Amino acid sequence: MIEAGLRGALLLARGRLDGLLLIDGSSGGAARSFWAAAICLPGFLALRFLAWSEGGGPELGLLRGLVAELVGYACAWTGFALLALPLTEVAGRRAEWPRFVAAWNWSNVVQYLVMLALTLPGELGLPPLLAHGLGLAGIGYALWLEWFVARSALGIVGGKAVAFVMLDLALGLAIGGMVGRLSGG
């Protein structure tokens, strides 16, 4: 299950539609795809600690900041799946929602790997301009991958796929604001 999801995500990450064939698109497969959140957790924590090392950490202490981040992390994973359901219904693609959620979740593993790979050189002394350029490239790639997964897994046109990416961005901003307030940042 995990291996197939990851192999499917790696194919999708290269723009290959056949990655969807490896991802279990059943309701059970969608539920099991949340294992991707556990796989991504170390990468998420590494990125948070790197960001804290640059910015001085959460103002109200490491433990409170870490708890706030973990709550936000869980809310983001589950919240997106739940909020995407009515959006798939509006798009007339409700039946594809489980496959979409599974593909989205497994693709997040690739996104975290890419973001870590493009963040670490800046931490290892790469000049700031190049480090920021790599960071922007990583964000651009992540947005493209989200768009590609939405378009492919739901069988929708590119413009409708943008709505799912925008939903993810809006949710991320809202949760980021909440986490910032909870951690005192």
Coordinates of C-alpha atoms in Angstrom, one line a residue:
M1 CA 0.0 0.0 0.0
I2 CA 2.6 2.6 1.1
E3 CA 5.1 1.4 -1.6
A4 CA 2.5 1.7 -4.4
G5 CA 1.3 5.1 -3.2
L6 CA 4.9 6.4 -3.1
R7 CA 5.7 4.9 -6.5
G8 CA 2.5 6.5 -7.9
A9 CA 3.4 9.8 -6.4
L10 CA 6.9 9.7 -7.9
L11 CA 5.5 9.1 -11.4
L12 CA 3.0 11.9 -10.9
A13 CA 5.8 14.1 -9.8
R14 CA 7.4 13.6 -13.2
G15 CA 4.1 14.5 -15.0
R16 CA 3.2 10.9 -15.7
L17 CA -0.5 10.0 -15.5
D18 CA 0.2 6.3 -15.1
G19 CA 1.1 7.1 -11.5
L20 CA -2.6 7.2 -10.8
L21 CA -2.8 3.6 -11.7
L22 CA -0.6 2.7 -8.7
I23 CA -2.7 4.7 -6.2
D24 CA -5.6 2.9 -4.6
G25 CA -8.6 5.2 -5.4
S26 CA -11.1 3.4 -3.2
S27 CA -12.4 5.0 0.0
G28 CA -10.2 2.7 2.0
G29 CA -7.2 3.7 -0.2
A30 CA -8.0 7.3 0.5
A31 CA -8.1 6.6 4.3
R32 CA -4.8 4.7 4.1
S33 CA -3.2 7.4 2.2
F34 CA -3.1 9.5 5.4
W35 CA -0.1 7.4 6.3
A36 CA 1.6 9.9 4.1
A37 CA 1.2 12.5 6.9
A38 CA 3.2 10.2 9.2
I39 CA 5.9 9.8 6.5
C40 CA 6.1 13.6 6.0
L41 CA 6.1 14.5 9.7
P42 CA 9.9 14.3 10.1
G43 CA 10.4 16.5 7.0
F44 CA 7.8 19.0 8.3
L45 CA 9.5 19.2 11.7
A46 CA 12.9 19.6 10.0
L47 CA 11.6 22.5 7.9
R48 CA 10.0 24.1 11.0
F49 CA 13.2 23.8 13.0
L50 CA 15.2 25.3 10.1
A51 CA 12.8 28.2 9.9
W52 CA 12.9 28.7 13.7
S53 CA 16.7 28.7 13.6
E54 CA 16.6 31.6 11.2
G55 CA 13.9 33.5 13.0
G56 CA 14.7 32.8 16.6
G57 CA 12.1 30.2 17.3
P58 CA 8.6 30.6 18.6
E59 CA 8.2 33.5 21.0
L60 CA 6.4 31.6 23.8
G61 CA 8.7 28.7 23.9
L62 CA 9.7 25.6 22.0
L63 CA 7.1 23.2 23.5
R64 CA 4.1 25.6 22.9
G65 CA 5.4 26.3 19.4
L66 CA 5.8 22.7 18.6
V67 CA 2.4 21.7 19.9
A68 CA 0.8 24.6 17.9
E69 CA 2.7 23.4 14.8
L70 CA 1.6 19.8 15.2
V71 CA -2.1 20.8 15.7
G72 CA -1.8 22.9 12.5
Y73 CA -0.2 20.0 10.7
A74 CA -3.1 17.7 11.6
C75 CA -5.7 20.3 10.7
A76 CA -4.1 21.0 7.3
W77 CA -4.0 17.3 6.3
T78 CA -7.5 16.5 7.4
G79 CA -9.0 19.9 6.6
F80 CA -8.0 20.0 3.0
A81 CA -9.5 16.5 2.3
L82 CA -12.8 17.6 4.0
L83 CA -12.9 21.0 2.3
A84 CA -12.1 19.5 -1.1
L85 CA -15.2 17.2 -1.0
P86 CA -17.8 20.0 -1.7
L87 CA -15.4 21.4 -4.3
T88 CA -15.3 18.1 -6.1
E89 CA -19.1 18.0 -5.9
V90 CA -19.4 21.5 -7.5
A91 CA -17.0 20.3 -10.2
G92 CA -19.3 17.3 -10.8
R93 CA -16.5 14.9 -9.8
R94 CA -17.6 13.5 -6.4
A95 CA -16.9 9.9 -7.5
E96 CA -13.2 10.7 -8.0
W97 CA -12.8 12.3 -4.6
P98 CA -11.2 9.2 -2.9
R99 CA -8.6 8.8 -5.7
F100 CA -7.9 12.5 -5.7
V101 CA -7.4 12.6 -1.9
A102 CA -5.1 9.6 -2.1
A103 CA -3.0 11.0 -4.9
W104 CA -2.9 14.4 -3.2
N105 CA -1.7 12.8 0.1
W106 CA 1.0 10.6 -1.5
S107 CA 2.2 13.6 -3.7
N108 CA 2.8 15.5 -0.5
V109 CA 5.7 13.1 0.3
V110 CA 7.4 14.2 -2.9
Q111 CA 6.7 17.9 -2.1
Y112 CA 8.3 17.6 1.3
L113 CA 11.4 15.8 -0.1
V114 CA 11.8 18.5 -2.8
M115 CA 11.3 21.4 -0.2
L116 CA 13.9 19.8 2.1
A117 CA 16.4 19.2 -0.8
L118 CA 16.0 22.8 -1.9
T119 CA 16.1 24.3 1.6
L120 CA 19.2 22.5 2.9
P121 CA 21.7 24.1 0.6
G122 CA 20.8 27.5 1.9
E123 CA 21.4 26.2 5.4
L124 CA 24.8 24.9 4.4
G125 CA 26.1 28.2 3.2
L126 CA 24.7 28.8 -0.2
P127 CA 24.6 32.5 -1.0
P128 CA 21.2 34.0 0.1
L129 CA 20.1 35.0 -3.4
L130 CA 20.6 31.4 -4.7
A131 CA 19.0 29.9 -1.6
H132 CA 15.9 32.1 -2.0
G133 CA 15.8 31.2 -5.7
L134 CA 15.9 27.5 -4.8
G135 CA 13.1 28.1 -2.3
L136 CA 11.0 29.8 -4.9
A137 CA 11.6 27.0 -7.4
G138 CA 10.5 24.5 -4.8
I139 CA 7.3 26.4 -4.1
G140 CA 6.6 26.7 -7.9
Y141 CA 7.2 23.0 -8.3
A142 CA 4.9 22.2 -5.4
L143 CA 2.1 24.4 -6.8
W144 CA 2.5 22.7 -10.2
L145 CA 2.4 19.2 -8.7
E146 CA -0.8 20.1 -6.7
W147 CA -2.4 21.4 -9.9
F148 CA -1.3 18.4 -11.9
V149 CA -2.7 16.0 -9.4
A150 CA -6.0 17.8 -9.1
R151 CA -6.4 18.0 -12.9
S152 CA -5.3 14.4 -13.5
A153 CA -7.0 12.6 -10.6
L154 CA -10.3 14.5 -11.0
G155 CA -10.3 14.6 -14.8
I156 CA -10.9 18.4 -14.8
V157 CA -9.6 21.2 -16.9
G158 CA -6.7 23.3 -15.7
G159 CA -8.7 26.2 -14.5
K160 CA -10.8 24.1 -12.2
A161 CA -7.7 22.5 -10.9
V162 CA -6.5 25.9 -9.8
A163 CA -9.4 26.1 -7.4
F164 CA -8.1 23.2 -5.5
V165 CA -4.6 24.7 -5.3
M166 CA -6.1 28.0 -4.1
L167 CA -8.1 26.1 -1.5
D168 CA -4.9 24.5 -0.2
L169 CA -3.2 27.9 -0.2
A170 CA -6.0 29.6 1.6
L171 CA -6.3 26.8 4.2
G172 CA -2.5 27.0 4.7
L173 CA -2.6 30.7 5.3
A174 CA -5.5 30.4 7.7
I175 CA -3.9 27.6 9.7
G176 CA -0.5 29.4 9.6
G177 CA -2.1 32.4 11.2
M178 CA -3.7 30.3 13.8
V179 CA -0.4 28.5 14.6
G180 CA 1.3 31.8 14.8
R181 CA -1.2 33.2 17.3
L182 CA -1.1 29.9 19.4
S183 CA 2.7 29.9 19.5
G184 CA 3.0 33.6 20.2
G185 CA 4.6 34.4 16.9

